[in-house]
mmCIF file of C-alpha atoms and ligand atoms in Angstrom:
data_model
loop_
_atom_site.group_PDB
_atom_site.id
_atom_site.type_symbol
_atom_site.label_atom_id
_atom_site.label_comp_id
_atom_site.label_asym_id
_atom_site.label_seq_id
_atom_site.Cartn_x
_atom_site.Cartn_y
_atom_site.Cartn_z
ATOM 1 C CA MET A 1 -0.646 -9.689 -28.762
ATOM 2 C CA LYS A 2 -2.710 -6.496 -27.271
ATOM 3 C CA LEU A 3 -0.878 -4.545 -24.128
ATOM 4 C CA LEU A 4 -3.337 -2.719 -21.840
ATOM 5 C CA ARG A 5 -2.418 -0.709 -18.949
ATOM 6 C CA ALA A 6 -4.311 0.118 -16.338
ATOM 7 C CA SER A 7 -6.276 3.162 -16.611
ATOM 8 C CA HIS A 8 -4.384 3.911 -12.563
ATOM 9 C CA LEU A 9 -1.342 2.836 -11.558
ATOM 10 C CA GLY A 10 2.354 2.948 -9.599
ATOM 11 C CA MET A 11 3.499 5.257 -7.328
ATOM 12 C CA CYS A 12 0.922 7.157 -5.925
ATOM 13 C CA PHE A 13 1.897 10.914 -4.063
ATOM 14 C CA GLY A 14 2.545 9.945 -1.044
ATOM 15 C CA VAL A 15 5.083 7.675 -2.628
ATOM 16 C CA ARG A 16 6.543 10.201 -4.768
ATOM 17 C CA ASP A 17 6.319 12.547 -2.049
ATOM 18 C CA ALA A 18 8.102 10.881 0.654
ATOM 19 C CA ILE A 19 10.634 10.417 -1.859
ATOM 20 C CA ALA A 20 11.733 13.630 -2.500
ATOM 21 C CA LEU A 21 11.724 14.493 0.529
ATOM 22 C CA ALA A 22 14.385 11.720 2.008
ATOM 23 C CA VAL A 23 16.395 12.931 -1.466
ATOM 24 C CA ALA A 24 16.027 17.015 -0.362
ATOM 25 C CA GLU A 25 16.871 16.343 3.347
ATOM 26 C CA ALA A 26 20.065 13.902 2.648
ATOM 27 C CA GLN A 27 21.529 16.849 0.468
ATOM 28 C CA HIS A 28 21.862 18.917 3.444
ATOM 29 C CA GLN A 29 22.702 16.678 6.555
ATOM 30 C CA PRO A 30 23.514 12.780 6.983
ATOM 31 C CA LEU A 31 19.709 10.740 6.952
ATOM 32 C CA THR A 32 18.554 7.512 8.110
ATOM 33 C CA ILE A 33 14.648 6.635 7.396
ATOM 34 C CA LEU A 34 13.296 3.855 9.928
ATOM 35 C CA GLY A 35 11.852 1.361 8.387
ATOM 36 C CA GLU A 36 11.361 0.843 4.703
ATOM 37 C CA LEU A 37 10.426 3.858 3.227
ATOM 38 C CA VAL A 38 8.383 2.424 0.422
ATOM 39 C CA HIS A 39 8.212 -1.270 -0.340
ATOM 40 C CA ASN A 40 10.528 -1.842 -3.765
ATOM 41 C CA GLU A 41 14.049 -2.441 -3.478
ATOM 42 C CA THR A 42 14.266 -0.162 -6.779
ATOM 43 C CA VAL A 43 13.967 2.999 -5.346
ATOM 44 C CA LEU A 44 15.502 1.851 -1.783
ATOM 45 C CA ALA A 45 18.536 0.648 -4.610
ATOM 46 C CA ASP A 46 18.628 4.754 -5.493
ATOM 47 C CA LEU A 47 17.966 5.620 -1.843
ATOM 48 C CA ARG A 48 21.336 4.340 -0.986
ATOM 49 C CA ALA A 49 23.207 5.800 -3.668
ATOM 50 C CA ARG A 50 22.486 8.810 -2.897
ATOM 51 C CA GLY A 51 23.896 8.840 0.636
ATOM 52 C CA ILE A 52 20.427 7.328 2.816
ATOM 53 C CA ARG A 53 21.017 4.963 5.422
ATOM 54 C CA PHE A 54 18.150 2.900 6.499
ATOM 55 C CA ALA A 55 17.284 1.342 9.848
ATOM 56 C CA SER A 56 14.724 -1.019 11.558
ATOM 57 C CA GLN A 57 14.501 1.388 15.562
ATOM 58 C CA PRO A 58 16.061 4.412 16.416
ATOM 59 C CA ALA A 59 18.683 2.822 18.340
ATOM 60 C CA THR A 60 20.413 1.801 15.861
ATOM 61 C CA ALA A 61 20.658 4.776 13.866
ATOM 62 C CA GLU A 62 23.432 6.172 12.550
ATOM 63 C CA THR A 63 23.189 9.738 12.370
ATOM 64 C CA ASP A 64 21.587 12.805 14.187
ATOM 65 C CA THR A 65 18.486 13.101 12.213
ATOM 66 C CA VAL A 66 15.758 9.547 11.069
ATOM 67 C CA MET A 67 13.195 9.966 9.448
ATOM 68 C CA VAL A 68 9.366 7.904 9.901
ATOM 69 C CA THR A 69 8.334 6.332 6.892
ATOM 70 C CA VAL A 70 5.001 7.037 4.435
ATOM 71 C CA HIS A 71 3.169 4.571 6.800
ATOM 72 C CA GLY A 72 3.219 7.235 9.753
ATOM 73 C CA ALA A 73 4.129 6.525 13.240
ATOM 74 C CA SER A 74 2.741 6.163 16.537
ATOM 75 C CA GLU A 75 3.385 9.403 18.750
ATOM 76 C CA ALA A 76 4.971 7.162 21.199
ATOM 77 C CA ALA A 77 7.650 5.933 18.905
ATOM 78 C CA LYS A 78 8.553 9.040 17.926
ATOM 79 C CA THR A 79 8.380 10.742 20.896
ATOM 80 C CA ARG A 80 11.067 7.132 22.128
ATOM 81 C CA ALA A 81 13.427 8.327 18.841
ATOM 82 C CA ARG A 82 13.460 12.285 20.759
ATOM 83 C CA ALA A 83 14.259 10.993 23.607
ATOM 84 C CA ARG A 84 17.501 9.395 22.645
ATOM 85 C CA GLY A 85 18.101 12.674 21.351
ATOM 86 C CA LEU A 86 17.693 12.237 17.311
ATOM 87 C CA HIS A 87 15.588 14.467 15.112
ATOM 88 C CA VAL A 88 12.892 13.898 13.836
ATOM 89 C CA LEU A 89 11.181 13.936 9.664
ATOM 90 C CA GLU A 90 8.838 13.354 9.089
ATOM 91 C CA ALA A 91 8.142 12.032 5.845
ATOM 92 C CA THR A 92 3.827 10.272 6.925
ATOM 93 C CA CYS A 93 2.024 10.475 3.658
ATOM 94 C CA PRO A 94 -1.252 12.850 4.576
ATOM 95 C CA LEU A 95 -3.439 10.734 3.879
ATOM 96 C CA VAL A 96 -2.359 8.041 6.319
ATOM 97 C CA HIS A 97 -2.536 11.628 8.306
ATOM 98 C CA VAL A 98 -6.057 10.814 8.260
ATOM 99 C CA ALA A 99 -6.174 8.095 9.042
ATOM 100 C CA HIS A 100 -4.534 8.718 12.138
ATOM 101 C CA ARG A 101 -6.892 11.494 12.808
ATOM 102 C CA ALA A 102 -9.902 9.003 12.291
ATOM 103 C CA VAL A 103 -9.223 6.169 14.845
ATOM 104 C CA GLN A 104 -8.324 9.378 17.669
ATOM 105 C CA SER A 105 -11.781 11.352 16.879
ATOM 106 C CA LEU A 106 -13.877 7.366 17.396
ATOM 107 C CA VAL A 107 -11.664 6.534 20.366
ATOM 108 C CA ARG A 108 -12.369 10.507 21.744
ATOM 109 C CA ASP A 109 -16.704 9.731 20.686
ATOM 110 C CA GLY A 110 -16.324 6.495 23.181
ATOM 111 C CA PHE A 111 -15.851 4.548 20.271
ATOM 112 C CA HIS A 112 -14.052 0.876 20.849
ATOM 113 C CA PRO A 113 -11.058 1.234 17.943
ATOM 114 C CA VAL A 114 -11.584 -1.608 15.450
ATOM 115 C CA ILE A 115 -8.978 -1.335 12.728
ATOM 116 C CA ILE A 116 -9.372 -2.969 9.709
ATOM 117 C CA GLY A 117 -5.427 -4.431 8.212
ATOM 118 C CA LYS A 118 -1.605 -6.542 9.206
ATOM 119 C CA ARG A 119 -1.174 -6.763 12.458
ATOM 120 C CA ASP A 120 2.452 -6.330 11.499
ATOM 121 C CA HIS A 121 2.248 -4.092 8.926
ATOM 122 C CA VAL A 122 3.858 -1.096 10.047
ATOM 123 C CA GLU A 123 1.621 1.954 8.839
ATOM 124 C CA VAL A 124 -1.349 -0.492 12.042
ATOM 125 C CA ARG A 125 1.564 -0.186 14.036
ATOM 126 C CA GLY A 126 1.859 3.636 14.085
ATOM 127 C CA LEU A 127 -2.549 3.595 14.059
ATOM 128 C CA THR A 128 -2.869 1.743 17.349
ATOM 129 C CA GLU A 129 0.542 1.793 19.265
ATOM 130 C CA ASP A 130 -0.849 4.863 20.828
ATOM 131 C CA LEU A 131 -4.482 3.407 22.129
ATOM 132 C CA ALA A 132 -5.135 2.694 25.403
ATOM 133 C CA ALA A 133 -7.327 -1.093 23.813
ATOM 134 C CA CYS A 134 -8.190 -1.380 20.309
ATOM 135 C CA ASP A 135 -8.740 -4.676 17.916
ATOM 136 C CA ILE A 136 -7.570 -5.553 14.981
ATOM 137 C CA VAL A 137 -9.141 -7.869 11.992
ATOM 138 C CA LEU A 138 -8.591 -9.383 8.928
ATOM 139 C CA THR A 139 -11.161 -11.955 8.609
ATOM 140 C CA GLU A 140 -14.034 -13.058 8.726
ATOM 141 C CA ASP A 141 -13.163 -15.245 11.987
ATOM 142 C CA GLU A 142 -11.462 -12.011 13.548
ATOM 143 C CA ILE A 143 -14.595 -10.494 13.978
ATOM 144 C CA ASN A 144 -16.240 -13.284 15.734
ATOM 145 C CA ALA A 145 -13.661 -13.598 18.314
ATOM 146 C CA LEU A 146 -14.891 -9.677 18.722
ATOM 147 C CA HIS A 147 -15.436 -9.066 22.292
ATOM 148 C CA GLU A 148 -19.326 -6.873 22.316
ATOM 149 C CA ARG A 149 -18.702 -3.464 22.977
ATOM 150 C CA PRO A 150 -21.793 -1.116 22.883
ATOM 151 C CA ARG A 151 -19.823 1.238 20.423
ATOM 152 C CA PHE A 152 -17.751 0.176 17.726
ATOM 153 C CA GLY A 153 -15.654 3.399 16.408
ATOM 154 C CA VAL A 154 -13.712 1.236 13.070
ATOM 155 C CA ALA A 155 -11.663 2.367 10.166
ATOM 156 C CA ALA A 156 -9.014 0.910 8.212
ATOM 157 C CA GLN A 157 -4.959 0.766 7.006
ATOM 158 C CA THR A 158 -5.436 3.080 4.165
ATOM 159 C CA THR A 159 -3.750 0.295 1.602
ATOM 160 C CA GLN A 160 -7.191 -2.423 2.015
ATOM 161 C CA PRO A 161 -9.493 -3.038 -0.386
ATOM 162 C CA ILE A 162 -12.684 -1.153 -0.044
ATOM 163 C CA GLU A 163 -14.973 -3.987 -1.016
ATOM 164 C CA ARG A 164 -13.433 -6.376 1.346
ATOM 165 C CA VAL A 165 -13.332 -3.237 4.348
ATOM 166 C CA ARG A 166 -17.007 -3.261 3.536
ATOM 167 C CA GLN A 167 -17.713 -6.860 3.843
ATOM 168 C CA LEU A 168 -15.689 -6.966 7.537
ATOM 169 C CA VAL A 169 -18.142 -3.765 8.876
ATOM 170 C CA ALA A 170 -21.081 -5.372 7.013
ATOM 171 C CA LEU A 171 -20.307 -8.684 9.311
ATOM 172 C CA LEU A 172 -19.287 -6.187 12.339
ATOM 173 C CA ARG A 173 -22.962 -5.119 12.359
ATOM 174 C CA ALA A 174 -24.663 -8.516 11.973
ATOM 175 C CA ARG A 175 -22.795 -10.099 14.695
ATOM 176 C CA PHE A 176 -23.057 -7.458 17.413
ATOM 177 C CA PRO A 177 -26.977 -6.396 16.355
ATOM 178 C CA GLN A 178 -26.902 -4.457 19.628
ATOM 179 C CA SER A 179 -23.645 -2.022 18.887
ATOM 180 C CA GLU A 180 -23.189 1.086 17.834
ATOM 181 C CA VAL A 181 -21.209 1.145 14.638
ATOM 182 C CA ARG A 182 -19.164 3.837 13.266
ATOM 183 C CA PHE A 183 -17.726 3.239 10.229
ATOM 184 C CA VAL A 184 -15.020 5.895 8.616
ATOM 185 C CA ASP A 185 -13.540 5.214 5.294
ATOM 186 C CA THR A 186 -10.656 5.471 5.641
ATOM 187 C CA VAL A 187 -9.013 3.514 2.672
ATOM 188 C CA CYS A 188 -7.200 6.357 0.424
ATOM 189 C CA GLN A 189 -7.714 7.380 -2.932
ATOM 190 C CA PRO A 190 -5.036 6.582 -5.036
ATOM 191 C CA THR A 191 -5.526 2.930 -3.752
ATOM 192 C CA LYS A 192 -9.621 3.078 -4.521
ATOM 193 C CA GLN A 193 -7.848 4.259 -8.064
ATOM 194 C CA ARG A 194 -5.621 1.627 -8.316
ATOM 195 C CA GLN A 195 -7.448 -1.382 -7.109
ATOM 196 C CA SER A 196 -10.799 -0.886 -9.863
ATOM 197 C CA ALA A 197 -8.442 -0.825 -12.844
ATOM 198 C CA ALA A 198 -6.994 -3.580 -12.013
ATOM 199 C CA GLU A 199 -10.520 -5.308 -11.856
ATOM 200 C CA GLU A 200 -11.774 -3.456 -14.673
ATOM 201 C CA LEU A 201 -8.596 -4.158 -16.433
ATOM 202 C CA ALA A 202 -8.131 -8.230 -15.690
ATOM 203 C CA ARG A 203 -12.105 -8.556 -16.388
ATOM 204 C CA GLN A 204 -10.212 -8.262 -20.852
ATOM 205 C CA CYS A 205 -7.556 -9.881 -19.780
ATOM 206 C CA ASP A 206 -5.892 -13.816 -21.141
ATOM 207 C CA VAL A 207 -2.732 -12.330 -18.089
ATOM 208 C CA VAL A 208 -1.983 -9.438 -16.294
ATOM 209 C CA VAL A 209 1.253 -9.033 -15.168
ATOM 210 C CA VAL A 210 1.599 -7.029 -11.741
ATOM 211 C CA ILE A 211 4.483 -5.157 -10.879
ATOM 212 C CA GLY A 212 5.932 -4.019 -7.474
ATOM 213 C CA GLY A 213 7.767 -5.282 -4.673
ATOM 214 C CA ALA A 214 7.325 -8.792 -2.986
ATOM 215 C CA HIS A 215 7.014 -6.740 0.551
ATOM 216 C CA SER A 216 4.672 -4.826 -0.922
ATOM 217 C CA ASN A 217 1.503 -4.952 0.324
ATOM 218 C CA ASN A 218 -0.922 -3.061 -2.362
ATOM 219 C CA THR A 219 0.859 -4.854 -4.448
ATOM 220 C CA ARG A 220 -0.097 -8.187 -3.433
ATOM 221 C CA GLU A 221 -3.943 -6.888 -2.775
ATOM 222 C CA LEU A 222 -3.523 -6.371 -6.587
ATOM 223 C CA VAL A 223 -2.598 -9.511 -7.404
ATOM 224 C CA ALA A 224 -5.029 -10.871 -5.382
ATOM 225 C CA THR A 225 -7.512 -8.737 -6.891
ATOM 226 C CA CYS A 226 -6.507 -9.054 -10.642
ATOM 227 C CA ALA A 227 -7.267 -12.983 -9.771
ATOM 228 C CA ARG A 228 -10.464 -12.779 -8.623
ATOM 229 C CA PHE A 229 -11.044 -11.907 -12.565
ATOM 230 C CA CYS A 230 -8.045 -13.434 -14.670
ATOM 231 C CA PRO A 231 -6.646 -17.360 -14.090
ATOM 232 C CA ARG A 232 -3.469 -16.139 -15.026
ATOM 233 C CA VAL A 233 -2.303 -12.925 -12.830
ATOM 234 C CA HIS A 234 1.625 -12.489 -12.576
ATOM 235 C CA HIS A 235 3.848 -10.593 -9.548
ATOM 236 C CA VAL A 236 7.004 -9.362 -10.938
ATOM 237 C CA GLN A 237 9.908 -7.138 -9.539
ATOM 238 C CA GLY A 238 11.021 -6.037 -12.654
ATOM 239 C CA PRO A 239 11.229 -7.429 -16.492
ATOM 240 C CA ASP A 240 14.025 -9.317 -15.797
ATOM 241 C CA GLU A 241 11.669 -11.524 -14.147
ATOM 242 C CA LEU A 242 9.614 -11.818 -16.937
ATOM 243 C CA ARG A 243 9.094 -15.659 -18.998
ATOM 244 C CA PRO A 244 7.959 -15.883 -22.297
ATOM 245 C CA GLU A 245 6.127 -19.011 -21.757
ATOM 246 C CA TRP A 246 3.623 -17.207 -19.085
ATOM 247 C CA PHE A 247 2.127 -14.433 -22.476
ATOM 248 C CA ALA A 248 1.999 -18.508 -24.781
ATOM 249 C CA GLY A 249 -1.792 -18.013 -26.589
ATOM 250 C CA ALA A 250 -2.489 -14.862 -24.712
ATOM 251 C CA GLU A 251 -4.876 -12.337 -27.517
ATOM 252 C CA THR A 252 -4.711 -9.850 -24.396
ATOM 253 C CA VAL A 253 -2.034 -8.029 -22.136
ATOM 254 C CA GLY A 254 -2.339 -6.382 -19.071
ATOM 255 C CA LEU A 255 -0.297 -3.628 -17.061
ATOM 256 C CA THR A 256 -0.812 -2.643 -13.640
ATOM 257 C CA ALA A 257 1.582 -1.979 -10.512
ATOM 258 C CA GLY A 258 1.618 -0.784 -6.889
ATOM 259 C CA THR A 259 1.701 2.224 -5.498
ATOM 260 C CA SER A 260 5.541 2.930 -4.931
ATOM 261 C CA THR A 261 6.551 0.727 -8.143
ATOM 262 C CA PRO A 262 8.825 3.731 -10.446
ATOM 263 C CA ASP A 263 7.456 4.777 -14.030
ATOM 264 C CA THR A 264 10.967 3.697 -14.933
ATOM 265 C CA THR A 265 10.262 0.412 -14.094
ATOM 266 C CA ILE A 266 7.854 0.078 -15.068
ATOM 267 C CA ASP A 267 8.283 1.530 -18.776
ATOM 268 C CA ALA A 268 10.333 -1.286 -18.860
ATOM 269 C CA VAL A 269 8.058 -4.107 -18.442
ATOM 270 C CA GLU A 270 6.428 -2.595 -20.941
ATOM 271 C CA ARG A 271 9.204 -2.707 -23.119
ATOM 272 C CA VAL A 272 9.989 -6.290 -22.761
ATOM 273 C CA LEU A 273 6.387 -7.305 -23.120
ATOM 274 C CA TRP A 274 7.191 -5.879 -26.978
ATOM 275 C CA ARG A 275 9.523 -7.617 -27.610
ATOM 276 C CA LEU A 276 8.120 -10.989 -26.773
ATOM 277 C CA ALA A 277 5.137 -9.583 -29.089
ATOM 278 C CA GLY A 278 6.646 -9.286 -31.033
ATOM 279 C CA GLN A 279 6.181 -6.010 -31.617
ATOM 280 C CA PRO A 280 8.534 -2.439 -31.589
ATOM 281 C CA GLU A 281 8.999 -0.659 -29.224
ATOM 282 C CA GLY A 282 7.520 2.230 -30.421
ATOM 283 C CA GLN A 283 4.311 1.420 -30.201
ATOM 284 C CA LEU A 284 4.760 1.984 -26.484
ATOM 285 C CA ALA A 285 3.511 5.222 -26.688
ATOM 286 C CA SER A 286 0.236 4.061 -28.447
ATOM 287 C CA THR A 287 -0.222 1.291 -25.146
ATOM 288 C CA VAL A 288 -4.480 1.992 -24.777
ATOM 289 C CA HIS A 289 -5.875 3.716 -21.711
ATOM 290 C CA LEU A 290 -8.417 2.211 -19.725
ATOM 291 C CA ALA A 291 -11.073 4.305 -18.924
ATOM 292 C CA ALA A 292 -11.813 5.710 -15.344
HETATM 293 S S1 SF4 B 301 -1.097 3.796 -0.938
HETATM 294 FE FE1 SF4 B 301 -2.484 6.140 -0.004
HETATM 295 S S2 SF4 B 301 -1.894 6.399 2.194
HETATM 296 FE FE2 SF4 B 301 0.122 5.178 1.130
HETATM 297 S S3 SF4 B 301 1.287 6.437 0.665
HETATM 298 FE FE3 SF4 B 301 -0.076 5.495 -1.406
HETATM 299 S S4 SF4 B 301 -1.585 7.291 -1.229
HETATM 300 FE FE4 SF4 B 301 -0.774 7.625 0.646
#
């Protein structure tokens, strides 16, 4: 059995920096993170072990200092937290800030904002809560249900597959040919790299294992992308979930991981895969990296 790692996989710089900031701040003061800092149970358990607390909203925070997650928050949400007397720290990814600025700029220029993303995702809530009006879309039906506007300004949740985003923008243009449609590409580079590397990987594999949190949006998107090119795709959160029967008869097995998956989890999954393949773990370092 040959084992391939995607050329881009696992934790992005935004998540790494957010975790480092949370760990550093928690050394100086009791800290509550508002929501899941990242959608990965291993990372969250490690942060809890360091005394960091989690609350879904400021009202239930038990510390004076709270931290906004990597996914960002609206100005309204941060103001509400400050109004409760809380000191608000931000672990928002700089690329999520870029998306916020893009949406603000579209609105300033007179465009009706359309956000391509998941309505209930914390990043999309942060992008839209401050807006007087906006539409959130993710499907062709939702594009078709939009009301005509003279000017649409489109941006996307940073972790949406760029291919889907471009398709929806094209649909919007076709649906409203009289309207001006301005699209700002806010999908982040790490997401694009992981998506294209996952596609390249899946095209070459009999089986693909995608590692990531059960609630991680970008991990689910990686699963969906791989499934378009490889019929046997399995989403696991860690090595304990691997099943030997998944790899029966497989010649090439691929490995990729979402942007909140720690390197230690990826390495642990890879070690089990080598064991299932009946090959020594010493080959860990010789894993083939596909071209970018
Ligand atoms: S997935 Fe992209 S936007 Fe989200 S934290 Fe990572 S780099 Fe930032």
